[in-house]
Amino acid sequence: MERSPGEGPSPSPMDQPSAPSDPTDQPPAAHAKPDPGSGGQPAGPGAAGEALAVLTSFGRRLLVLIPVYLAGAVGLSVGFVLFGLALYLGWRRVRDEKERSLRAARQLLDDEEQLTAKTLYMSHRELPAWVSFPDVEKAEWLNKIVAQVWPFLGQYMEKLLAETVAPAVRGSNPHLQTFTFTRVELGEKPLRIIGVKVHPGQRKEQILLDLNISYVGDVQIDVEVKKYFCKAGVKGMQLHGVLRVILEPLIGDLPFVGAVSMFFIRRPTLDINWTGMTNLLDIPGLSSLSDTMIMDSIAAFLVLPNRLLVPLVPDLQDVAQLRSPLPRGIIRIHLLAARGLSSKDKYVKGLIEGKSDPYALVMVHEVPGQEIEVEVFDKDPDKDDFLGRMKLDVGKVLQASVLDDWFPLQGGQGQVHLRLEWLSLLSDAEKLEQVLQWNWGVSSRPDPPSAAILVVYLDRAQDLPLKKGNKEPNPMVQLSIQDVTQESKAVYSTNCPVWEEAFRFFLQDPQSQELDVQVKDDSRALTLGALTLPLARLLTAPELILDQWFQLSSSGPNSRLYMKLVMRILYLDSSEICFPTVPGCPGAWDVDSENPQRGSSVDAPPRPCHTTPDSQFGTEHVLRIHVLEAQDLIAKDRFLGGLVKGKSDPYVKLKLAGRSFRSHVVREDLNPRWNEVFEVIVTSVPGQELEVEVFDKDLDKDDFLGRCKVRLTTVLNSGFLDESSPCLLPQWLTLEDVPSGRLHLRLERLTPRPTAAELEEVLQVNSLIQTQKSAELAAALLSIYMERAEDLPLRKGTKHLSPYATLTVGDSSHKTKTISQTSAPVWDESASFLIRKPHTESLELQVRGEGTGVLGSLSLPLSELLVADQLCLDRWFTLSSGQGQVLLRAQLGILVSQHSGVEAHSHSYSHSSSSLSEEPELSGGPPHITSSAPELRQRLTHVDSPLEAPAGPLGQVKLTLWYYSEERKLVSIVHGCRSLRQNGRDPPDPYVSLLLLPDKNRGTKRRTSQKKRTLSPEFNERFEWELPLDEAQRRKLDVSVKSNSSFMSRERELLGKVQLDLAETDLSQGVARWYDLMDNKDKGSS
């Protein structure tokens, strides 16, 4: 557990205020009332009044019987009456207690000095803070100022509630349109400041004050909803607490203080006396619940670590940093063990004494100089039993740097073992590797040890896109690092919001983690922009700070976000650290008993730092099987009892490496063309064969059309098998066990390569050879070696674990063997998975126990492998449950085709591909290939030629044109557009329409999906036309970029078009090019 203490010293341990006010402030005593019976008044009116009083009293008691009568009339049992009576008595009791508390507090404040003089013999807990602590000043002059200002504050509150709050409430709900404040009075009892303590000498640019405040007021606020005849209100309130006021920064100009920050150090005590309908909140149970909810609302913005900041000067810098300043340090708390605890479990009505099921709660009040509190409980099905608590001043940890000791429990018996470390915050990354090296060997729960802390100061955004109907959005921001997500407040009705909020994240490895920022509408359904920022950028920034504008993706062209990011490395002083010296095993523990030096965490036995797979791990290949066509198949279909001979409906079945595949059925064709691709993971074991069978699809039993076998030795050695291959078997594979028929296959071996530099090319080539009848082709092979796990949690009620692991990627999964009766299983198993989208897919791992369910899980995005050295991660991973770790090796290999049918394209692509940088407008010079995972695109990257011309006035469209000779199809891939023209106030909703001229019918027309409000849409959509090559070369491709004019209109706005003469286009290359868009009168150019 790691907590960040706040700034400044601790307040004195002042108790709840109990001091009365100065008697000089009180009004003179009231005169005695005259005796109503004196003065010789006539007896007649007095007797009549007495009779009226008796009748009134009798009528009230009669009204009490009405509920009893109604209950009997309706047929309810007497239990309902008793329940209502008990509810009323409970409400009356709570109400009387609140009124007595208010009367006692007011009486206390009426004569403070006299009561103090009489009660000097009382304990210090009953005295005001200025009596108990000499450094706390009484500051009665401040109370006189508050008393003088109090009536004017009441006038301001009345104006604020009537003119600001009431209209907002009426507009929030149609049922509250008649809501109004009927009475707003702060009363005659002002807020009192019992004591003031000033903390001098902390920082020269700030002043710290602690105000012990007490408010026992006769405030009365009444509200009414006239439509429903509903009245409610507050009459009397108590509030006691310690309010810290920070004046900073001090400046050399009026008013000398830049801002005032205030917050309660601990939750204040609150007591409210309700009136009207809110009297129901005084019912037992609801009373404590309502007070808790109100205190939670106050704590959400006015109890540490939350602060209320009031700027006193315009254009104050670092407002968010003042609201959430950097901590002075981080305390790492290791909760190790306990001993000597009392036994709370009893059996057979207490005759048999058992043990306890202990757990601990660790609490740190976020105040400088605060106490760390540990409470130990015994877990029971009903109510947990208290076993004891201990408290420790954080100042002792700061002085000792490392504190490791057994601490006695108070209120019980036994001791608890804690190790506490004070981590300093470093503003450079020199010692990051040292910290990471040590953290690898730390076994901590529920979270792995952190190496750094990140503070994100979210300032503002500009030019966010509008919602539908040109409505202003209500932007809010979600910031995520791995599985930790924090949200900002929503700013309503603006596309240039100002948040000025701060967020803190603990980082386990800043070298590989990313900050994901999503700007959304407050409904969370509409994304206004996104940003992914690798935290490695901060490691190279000056003082680990980035303070700048960030361009948003999936947003408007000028949408950007201003943030300040501050990272600090968490470092324990090297004088307190003994780093491991085990060669070749960073992060292992030095357990030499002769070396008594302490490390930066809990000593643990040595364990392996890396996996030790066998030599065959990672040697798998991928066999890509192209089932192209067949000829001269036999006819199996017969009609009219066999008198009429038909054809066949052939399909192919493949079997290899324990897996089977099946092609689609081609209806009534003896020379079918399938053009399907299948992929299977194979090893280099000799003697493997591919079994191929052809069948005729029938309603009952499918007819056999032939079989053949292909030995894989040639393919695995040479890498390819086809009629054009030099290592050619027969050009066509003759089908056996049938009179006629032959089958055309093409087999290709793909060897994984441990580099991401060719991934963009692989995705581009796969998109070109992809067929509509086949599944998406794999771009990489993921190999996992699952070695072992440690510290798996033991479920209550179970004595032993029998764990196993499941590995899942997409639709494929692998289950390991089950290891019996151990919390540290050793599996030594490997698994491989085909990866189609390495940028977005992830490895999902679950560790389960036989009969005990999930013990822990892990999600590993494959994008982390793309930026790792040799595309490999080999280390311990902490399970998300916080209990247990797994040691595994994950390595990725890119599958590069040596013969894809587009060799010319592959060659030219490797020299012209480029990655899209985070801010393209700032990049200069020719683009280059990069393997940075965040810069890789999901499907096809937008690759630009280094010699391309700038976009024209209407923008550009990016196309790939290619003739796929295997399927006799013209293929076009629409990648996207850029720099489109904006005619109106809002960006267009573009889409691309393709027409194969001279035909203008629907058979040759294709259209992409529509993108909303963007000038640079990305489509990456593929379209095909079945026609011979010579006919394709006689055609022209008309490409039009259009936008919907309006939601209700069918008119389309032409943003630009380009017409391509396919006779002048090289259809054998398949290279992506940008084409200038022109109007109707001109043709485009590339």
XYZ file of C-alpha atoms in Angstrom, residues 382-894:
513
model
C -22.471 -12.063 10.687
C -20.447 -9.363 12.456
C -16.660 -9.300 12.447
C -15.005 -9.349 15.879
C -12.529 -6.627 16.845
C -9.051 -7.947 17.743
C -7.173 -4.689 18.384
C -5.645 -1.593 16.813
C -2.355 0.288 16.716
C -1.467 3.854 15.781
C 1.823 5.316 14.571
C 2.839 8.888 13.866
C 3.986 9.317 10.275
C 6.646 11.743 11.464
C 8.551 8.785 12.912
C 8.683 7.170 9.477
C 10.033 10.385 7.964
C 12.785 10.539 10.586
C 13.754 6.878 10.353
C 13.323 6.498 6.548
C 12.789 2.742 7.149
C 10.870 1.528 10.193
C 10.593 -2.238 10.716
C 9.152 -3.430 14.035
C 6.460 -5.301 15.945
C 3.783 -2.991 17.342
C 1.437 -3.946 20.233
C -2.302 -3.857 19.630
C -4.486 -1.693 21.828
C -7.937 -2.863 22.874
C -6.885 -6.469 22.454
C -3.894 -8.723 22.718
C -1.098 -9.524 20.312
C 1.265 -7.641 18.011
C 1.370 -6.708 14.345
C 4.531 -6.570 12.200
C 4.880 -3.550 9.927
C 7.646 -2.302 7.687
C 7.303 1.307 6.587
C 9.486 3.062 4.025
C 9.659 6.752 3.179
C 10.153 7.147 -0.575
C 11.562 10.397 -1.898
C 10.378 11.927 -5.170
C 13.124 12.341 -7.779
C 12.730 14.680 -10.751
C 15.082 12.725 -13.039
C 15.067 9.198 -14.414
C 18.657 8.249 -13.568
C 17.666 5.811 -10.841
C 14.581 4.388 -12.545
C 16.361 1.230 -13.715
C 17.650 0.726 -10.187
C 14.158 1.076 -8.762
C 12.626 -1.261 -11.381
C 15.355 -3.801 -10.781
C 14.519 -3.903 -7.099
C 10.759 -3.909 -7.554
C 10.865 -7.049 -9.709
C 11.816 -9.028 -6.628
C 9.128 -7.591 -4.371
C 6.079 -9.763 -3.723
C 3.368 -7.302 -2.708
C -0.405 -7.404 -2.493
C -2.907 -6.180 -3.529
C -0.890 -4.085 -6.011
C 2.653 -4.488 -7.315
C 5.124 -1.941 -5.976
C 5.145 1.352 -7.802
C 8.215 2.862 -9.393
C 6.839 6.347 -10.002
C 3.903 8.653 -9.410
C 2.234 10.641 -12.184
C 0.212 13.794 -11.563
C -1.927 14.960 -14.494
C -3.076 18.572 -14.346
C -6.001 18.790 -16.748
C -6.427 22.398 -17.786
C -8.667 22.965 -20.805
C -9.638 21.970 -24.334
C -10.278 23.932 -27.506
C -12.531 23.526 -30.548
C -14.116 20.214 -29.613
C -16.624 18.925 -32.205
C -20.280 19.773 -31.744
C -23.048 17.262 -31.183
C -25.804 16.508 -33.677
C -27.885 19.519 -34.519
C -24.927 21.850 -33.860
C -25.517 21.559 -30.119
C -22.785 22.417 -27.678
C -21.398 19.323 -25.924
C -21.009 18.762 -22.180
C -17.385 17.586 -22.161
C -15.779 15.436 -19.499
C -12.486 13.540 -19.570
C -11.637 9.930 -18.722
C -7.958 9.282 -17.936
C -6.809 5.669 -17.793
C -3.552 3.870 -17.087
C -4.009 0.111 -17.429
C -7.087 -0.762 -15.348
C -7.195 2.464 -13.303
C -9.617 5.071 -14.666
C -10.419 8.502 -13.253
C -12.977 10.995 -14.498
C -13.165 14.761 -14.476
C -16.264 16.815 -13.840
C -18.524 17.700 -16.775
C -18.497 21.249 -18.121
C -21.868 22.029 -19.638
C -22.764 23.612 -22.973
C -19.349 24.485 -24.368
C -16.822 23.108 -26.833
C -13.976 24.999 -25.113
C -14.236 23.626 -21.566
C -11.999 24.586 -18.629
C -11.595 21.879 -15.979
C -8.522 22.841 -13.890
C -8.434 19.463 -12.147
C -5.629 17.193 -11.018
C -5.338 13.394 -11.030
C -2.762 11.054 -9.486
C -1.637 7.650 -10.723
C 0.888 5.181 -9.335
C 3.037 3.621 -12.074
C 4.596 0.159 -11.967
C 6.722 0.608 -15.114
C 6.650 4.050 -16.746
C 8.795 2.764 -19.617
C 5.967 0.614 -21.012
C 2.748 2.128 -19.662
C 0.535 4.581 -21.546
C -1.866 7.314 -20.551
C -5.151 6.970 -22.410
C -7.278 10.118 -22.539
C -10.879 10.050 -23.774
C -12.835 13.290 -24.087
C -16.525 12.423 -24.025
C -19.922 13.990 -23.697
C -21.338 13.616 -20.187
C -23.626 10.826 -21.458
C -20.440 8.764 -22.208
C -21.996 7.717 -25.518
C -20.306 10.329 -27.752
C -16.507 10.495 -27.976
C -15.269 14.015 -28.708
C -11.586 13.136 -29.001
C -8.901 10.735 -27.865
C -5.213 10.759 -27.039
C -2.761 7.965 -26.237
C 0.470 9.184 -24.679
C 3.367 6.783 -23.979
C 4.746 7.697 -20.572
C 8.240 7.009 -21.895
C 8.070 10.515 -23.408
C 8.110 11.975 -19.907
C 11.320 10.129 -19.062
C 13.215 12.208 -21.628
C 11.502 15.520 -20.803
C 13.240 18.156 -18.633
C 12.520 17.466 -14.945
C 10.053 14.781 -16.095
C 7.464 17.447 -16.965
C 5.373 17.937 -20.098
C 3.437 21.210 -20.185
C 1.870 21.709 -23.609
C -1.079 21.368 -25.985
C -1.850 17.860 -27.265
C -3.644 17.245 -30.569
C -6.717 15.011 -30.224
C -7.406 12.187 -32.640
C -10.874 11.132 -33.832
C -11.916 14.725 -33.331
C -12.047 18.062 -35.147
C -9.039 19.338 -37.122
C -8.248 21.980 -34.489
C -9.337 20.058 -31.409
C -6.637 19.948 -28.779
C -6.152 19.478 -25.059
C -3.868 21.351 -22.683
C -2.334 19.310 -19.887
C 0.616 19.437 -17.564
C 2.072 16.051 -16.665
C 4.531 15.703 -13.802
C 6.267 12.401 -13.079
C 8.372 11.656 -10.028
C 10.463 8.527 -9.430
C 9.842 6.828 -6.060
C 13.240 6.236 -4.506
C 14.369 4.941 -1.139
C 17.633 6.470 0.025
C 20.523 4.254 -1.109
C 21.989 4.335 2.386
C 18.988 2.222 3.446
C 19.085 -0.145 0.478
C 21.033 -3.323 -0.117
C 20.680 -4.133 -3.794
C 20.847 -7.735 -5.006
C 24.071 -9.101 -6.323
C 22.925 -12.402 -7.827
C 24.562 -12.471 -11.267
C 22.292 -12.609 -14.258
C 19.135 -12.299 -12.212
C 18.042 -8.678 -11.736
C 15.525 -8.298 -9.030
C 16.493 -11.412 -7.076
C 16.909 -11.219 -3.334
C 20.197 -11.400 -1.472
C 19.429 -13.652 1.457
C 22.967 -14.093 2.701
C 22.526 -14.353 6.458
C 25.940 -12.794 6.998
C 24.830 -9.573 5.336
C 22.410 -7.891 7.741
C 21.753 -4.851 5.570
C 18.117 -4.193 4.873
C 16.632 -3.935 1.407
C 13.891 -1.691 0.176
C 11.214 -4.276 0.756
C 10.395 -7.502 2.508
C 13.103 -10.143 2.404
C 11.997 -13.176 0.418
C 13.675 -16.372 -0.748
C 15.341 -16.340 -4.157
C 13.191 -17.156 -7.124
C 13.852 -17.327 -10.853
C 13.662 -14.017 -12.665
C 13.181 -15.437 -16.179
C 11.643 -18.513 -17.714
C 13.678 -21.493 -18.887
C 11.796 -22.980 -21.858
C 13.169 -25.910 -23.813
C 14.995 -25.470 -27.100
C 11.877 -26.232 -29.179
C 9.930 -23.254 -27.810
C 9.294 -20.565 -30.395
C 10.334 -22.689 -33.385
C 6.831 -23.119 -34.802
C 5.905 -22.028 -38.326
C 2.617 -21.083 -39.909
C 1.507 -23.040 -42.955
C -0.737 -21.017 -45.264
C -2.854 -23.315 -47.466
C -4.429 -21.790 -50.575
C -7.239 -23.994 -51.883
C -7.542 -22.612 -55.402
C -9.540 -24.853 -57.751
C -10.235 -28.338 -59.073
C -10.815 -29.869 -62.511
C -12.545 -32.887 -64.021
C -14.363 -33.949 -60.874
C -16.773 -36.820 -61.222
C -20.510 -36.135 -61.285
C -22.409 -37.654 -58.374
C -25.808 -36.020 -58.661
C -28.532 -38.109 -60.355
C -32.122 -37.189 -61.146
C -35.243 -39.195 -62.103
C -33.957 -42.351 -60.516
C -30.571 -42.024 -62.165
C -31.846 -41.498 -65.687
C -30.599 -37.927 -65.823
C -26.967 -37.275 -64.936
C -26.253 -34.038 -63.102
C -23.081 -32.520 -61.696
C -21.646 -32.222 -58.176
C -21.605 -29.657 -55.352
C -17.951 -30.020 -54.304
C -16.179 -28.857 -51.147
C -12.745 -29.644 -49.672
C -11.792 -30.988 -46.220
C -8.246 -30.531 -44.899
C -6.607 -32.290 -41.943
C -3.253 -31.325 -40.484
C -1.624 -31.172 -37.022
C -4.782 -32.356 -35.292
C -6.951 -29.683 -36.882
C -9.461 -29.857 -39.700
C -10.766 -27.206 -42.101
C -13.573 -27.137 -44.623
C -14.121 -24.951 -47.661
C -17.422 -23.541 -48.831
C -19.621 -25.481 -51.262
C -19.602 -24.586 -54.973
C -22.963 -25.498 -56.457
C -23.223 -27.662 -59.600
C -19.680 -27.327 -60.898
C -17.191 -30.014 -61.897
C -14.418 -27.428 -62.280
C -14.948 -25.374 -59.128
C -12.919 -22.392 -57.945
C -12.756 -21.883 -54.180
C -9.918 -19.368 -53.698
C -9.856 -19.866 -49.932
C -6.942 -19.570 -47.538
C -6.444 -21.567 -44.349
C -3.676 -21.192 -41.774
C -2.361 -23.723 -39.278
C 0.557 -23.720 -36.831
C 3.069 -26.500 -37.559
C 6.374 -27.674 -36.147
C 9.451 -29.016 -37.897
C 8.722 -32.615 -36.920
C 9.491 -34.810 -39.974
C 6.899 -37.059 -41.589
C 3.940 -34.674 -41.383
C 1.303 -34.938 -44.086
C -1.569 -32.778 -45.217
C -4.652 -34.901 -45.863
C -7.052 -33.525 -48.487
C -10.469 -34.955 -49.298
C -13.094 -33.703 -51.760
C -16.797 -34.389 -51.239
C -20.064 -33.706 -53.016
C -22.591 -32.012 -50.736
C -25.909 -33.873 -50.536
C -28.979 -33.757 -48.347
C -28.309 -37.128 -46.765
C -24.762 -38.422 -46.978
C -22.038 -36.554 -48.822
C -20.446 -38.431 -51.738
C -16.712 -39.004 -51.950
C -14.936 -37.249 -54.864
C -11.295 -38.147 -54.161
C -8.380 -37.667 -51.828
C -4.677 -36.872 -51.870
C -1.847 -36.416 -49.414
C 0.970 -33.872 -49.439
C 4.173 -34.482 -47.496
C 5.243 -31.259 -45.806
C 8.976 -31.931 -45.879
C 9.451 -29.979 -49.118
C 7.320 -27.075 -47.991
C 8.966 -26.748 -44.550
C 12.436 -26.875 -46.094
C 11.915 -24.584 -49.089
C 9.077 -22.463 -47.816
C 6.804 -22.768 -50.863
C 4.975 -25.257 -53.071
C 3.154 -24.384 -56.298
C 3.284 -25.119 -59.995
C 5.642 -22.167 -60.471
C 7.936 -23.281 -57.686
C 11.306 -24.776 -58.572
C 10.684 -27.543 -56.033
C 7.483 -28.500 -57.828
C 5.649 -31.713 -57.286
C 3.058 -32.335 -60.024
C 1.471 -29.110 -61.150
C -1.893 -30.443 -60.164
C -2.430 -32.947 -57.366
C -4.202 -35.975 -58.776
C -7.124 -37.170 -56.693
C -6.862 -40.799 -55.658
C -9.539 -43.518 -55.375
C -11.654 -41.884 -58.113
C -11.644 -42.209 -61.919
C -10.780 -38.554 -62.544
C -10.146 -35.241 -60.919
C -7.254 -33.112 -59.824
C -6.815 -30.343 -57.257
C -4.752 -27.168 -57.296
C -3.205 -26.192 -53.941
C -0.578 -23.666 -53.002
C 1.292 -24.134 -49.733
C 3.503 -21.536 -48.117
C 5.549 -21.673 -44.924
C 5.692 -18.413 -42.913
C 8.520 -18.036 -40.416
C 7.939 -15.543 -37.553
C 10.400 -12.647 -37.395
C 11.117 -10.849 -34.085
C 10.844 -7.316 -35.448
C 7.904 -4.950 -35.903
C 9.508 -3.016 -38.751
C 7.720 -5.137 -41.388
C 4.337 -5.241 -39.675
C 2.906 -2.391 -41.725
C 3.946 -4.130 -44.935
C 2.443 -7.419 -43.775
C -0.900 -5.792 -43.030
C -0.862 -4.078 -46.414
C -0.060 -7.315 -48.290
C -2.648 -9.311 -46.321
C -5.334 -6.813 -47.245
C -4.497 -7.209 -50.934
C -4.526 -11.008 -51.023
C -7.474 -11.293 -48.656
C -10.498 -13.006 -50.214
C -14.081 -12.471 -49.200
C -14.561 -16.190 -48.645
C -11.664 -16.615 -46.218
C -11.074 -15.534 -42.662
C -8.779 -12.606 -42.003
C -5.144 -13.574 -42.516
C -2.762 -13.713 -39.582
C -0.088 -11.042 -39.310
C 1.851 -12.513 -36.390
C 2.366 -15.621 -34.273
C 2.203 -15.349 -30.484
C 4.123 -17.967 -28.492
C 3.491 -18.281 -24.738
C 5.567 -20.284 -22.276
C 3.713 -20.676 -18.971
C 6.264 -21.696 -16.374
C 4.895 -21.226 -12.846
C 2.868 -19.211 -10.358
C 3.398 -18.190 -6.738
C 1.410 -16.902 -3.751
C -1.962 -17.949 -5.109
C -4.763 -17.116 -2.646
C -6.307 -19.845 -0.555
C -10.092 -19.586 -0.476
C -11.812 -19.716 2.882
C -13.006 -23.196 3.694
C -10.388 -24.903 1.500
C -7.152 -26.435 2.721
C -5.454 -27.067 -0.615
C -5.383 -25.648 -4.106
C -5.317 -27.525 -7.401
C -4.628 -24.705 -9.851
C -4.577 -24.604 -13.623
C -4.349 -21.765 -16.141
C -6.300 -20.852 -19.246
C -4.787 -18.711 -22.017
C -7.151 -16.993 -24.441
C -6.581 -14.818 -27.511
C -9.737 -13.979 -29.423
C -11.614 -17.234 -30.077
C -8.637 -19.508 -29.356
C -7.802 -20.816 -25.915
C -5.425 -23.234 -24.213
C -5.771 -24.947 -20.837
C -2.749 -26.145 -18.870
C -2.597 -29.261 -16.780
C -3.845 -29.157 -13.179
C -1.240 -29.256 -10.396
C -2.645 -30.789 -7.219
C -2.440 -29.336 -3.708
C -0.100 -26.383 -4.126
C -0.244 -22.586 -4.168
C 2.962 -22.436 -6.244
C 2.297 -24.637 -9.287
C 4.916 -25.336 -11.972
C 3.328 -26.015 -15.361
C 6.170 -25.750 -17.926
C 3.722 -25.619 -20.857
C 3.675 -23.641 -24.089
C 0.944 -22.513 -26.463
C 0.799 -20.602 -29.752
C -1.853 -18.325 -31.213
C -2.422 -16.724 -34.617
C -2.687 -12.946 -34.304
C -4.542 -10.928 -36.921
C -4.499 -7.455 -35.321
C -1.480 -7.137 -33.046
C -2.319 -3.534 -32.192
C -5.687 -4.285 -30.626
C -5.668 -7.920 -29.499
C -4.598 -9.001 -26.028
C -3.692 -12.156 -24.145
C -6.212 -13.014 -21.436
C -4.902 -15.309 -18.704
C -6.897 -16.807 -15.853
C -5.593 -18.950 -13.015
C -8.318 -21.191 -11.629
C -8.579 -23.812 -8.944
C -10.433 -27.072 -9.282
C -13.708 -26.380 -7.484
C -12.642 -22.937 -6.190
C -13.184 -20.707 -9.225
C -10.962 -17.874 -10.431
C -7.861 -17.222 -8.326
C -6.539 -14.347 -10.426
C -6.385 -13.002 -13.961
C -4.099 -11.024 -16.254
C -4.713 -9.038 -19.428
C -1.604 -8.399 -21.544
C -2.124 -6.091 -24.562
C -0.013 -7.264 -27.482
C 0.872 -3.636 -28.178
C 3.267 -3.931 -25.223
C 5.102 -6.701 -27.083
C 5.424 -4.530 -30.194
C 7.590 -2.021 -28.300
C 9.546 -4.626 -26.328
C 13.054 -5.730 -27.258
C 12.869 -8.614 -29.772
C 9.064 -8.450 -29.348
C 9.435 -10.475 -26.149
C 8.483 -10.084 -22.469
C 9.921 -12.556 -19.981
C 9.189 -11.767 -16.333
C 6.814 -12.063 -13.384
C 3.326 -10.625 -13.854
C 1.038 -9.736 -10.952
C -2.501 -11.062 -11.206
C -5.320 -8.517 -11.156
C -6.812 -9.997 -7.991
C -3.782 -8.605 -6.195
C -2.857 -12.047 -4.862
C -0.431 -14.195 -6.780
C 2.069 -13.792 -9.592
C 2.830 -15.789 -12.726
C 6.138 -16.235 -14.510
C 5.714 -16.475 -18.260
C 7.415 -15.676 -21.543
C 5.423 -14.017 -24.325
C 7.060 -13.506 -27.690
C 5.616 -12.238 -30.932
C 6.798 -13.035 -34.450
C 5.711 -11.157 -37.571
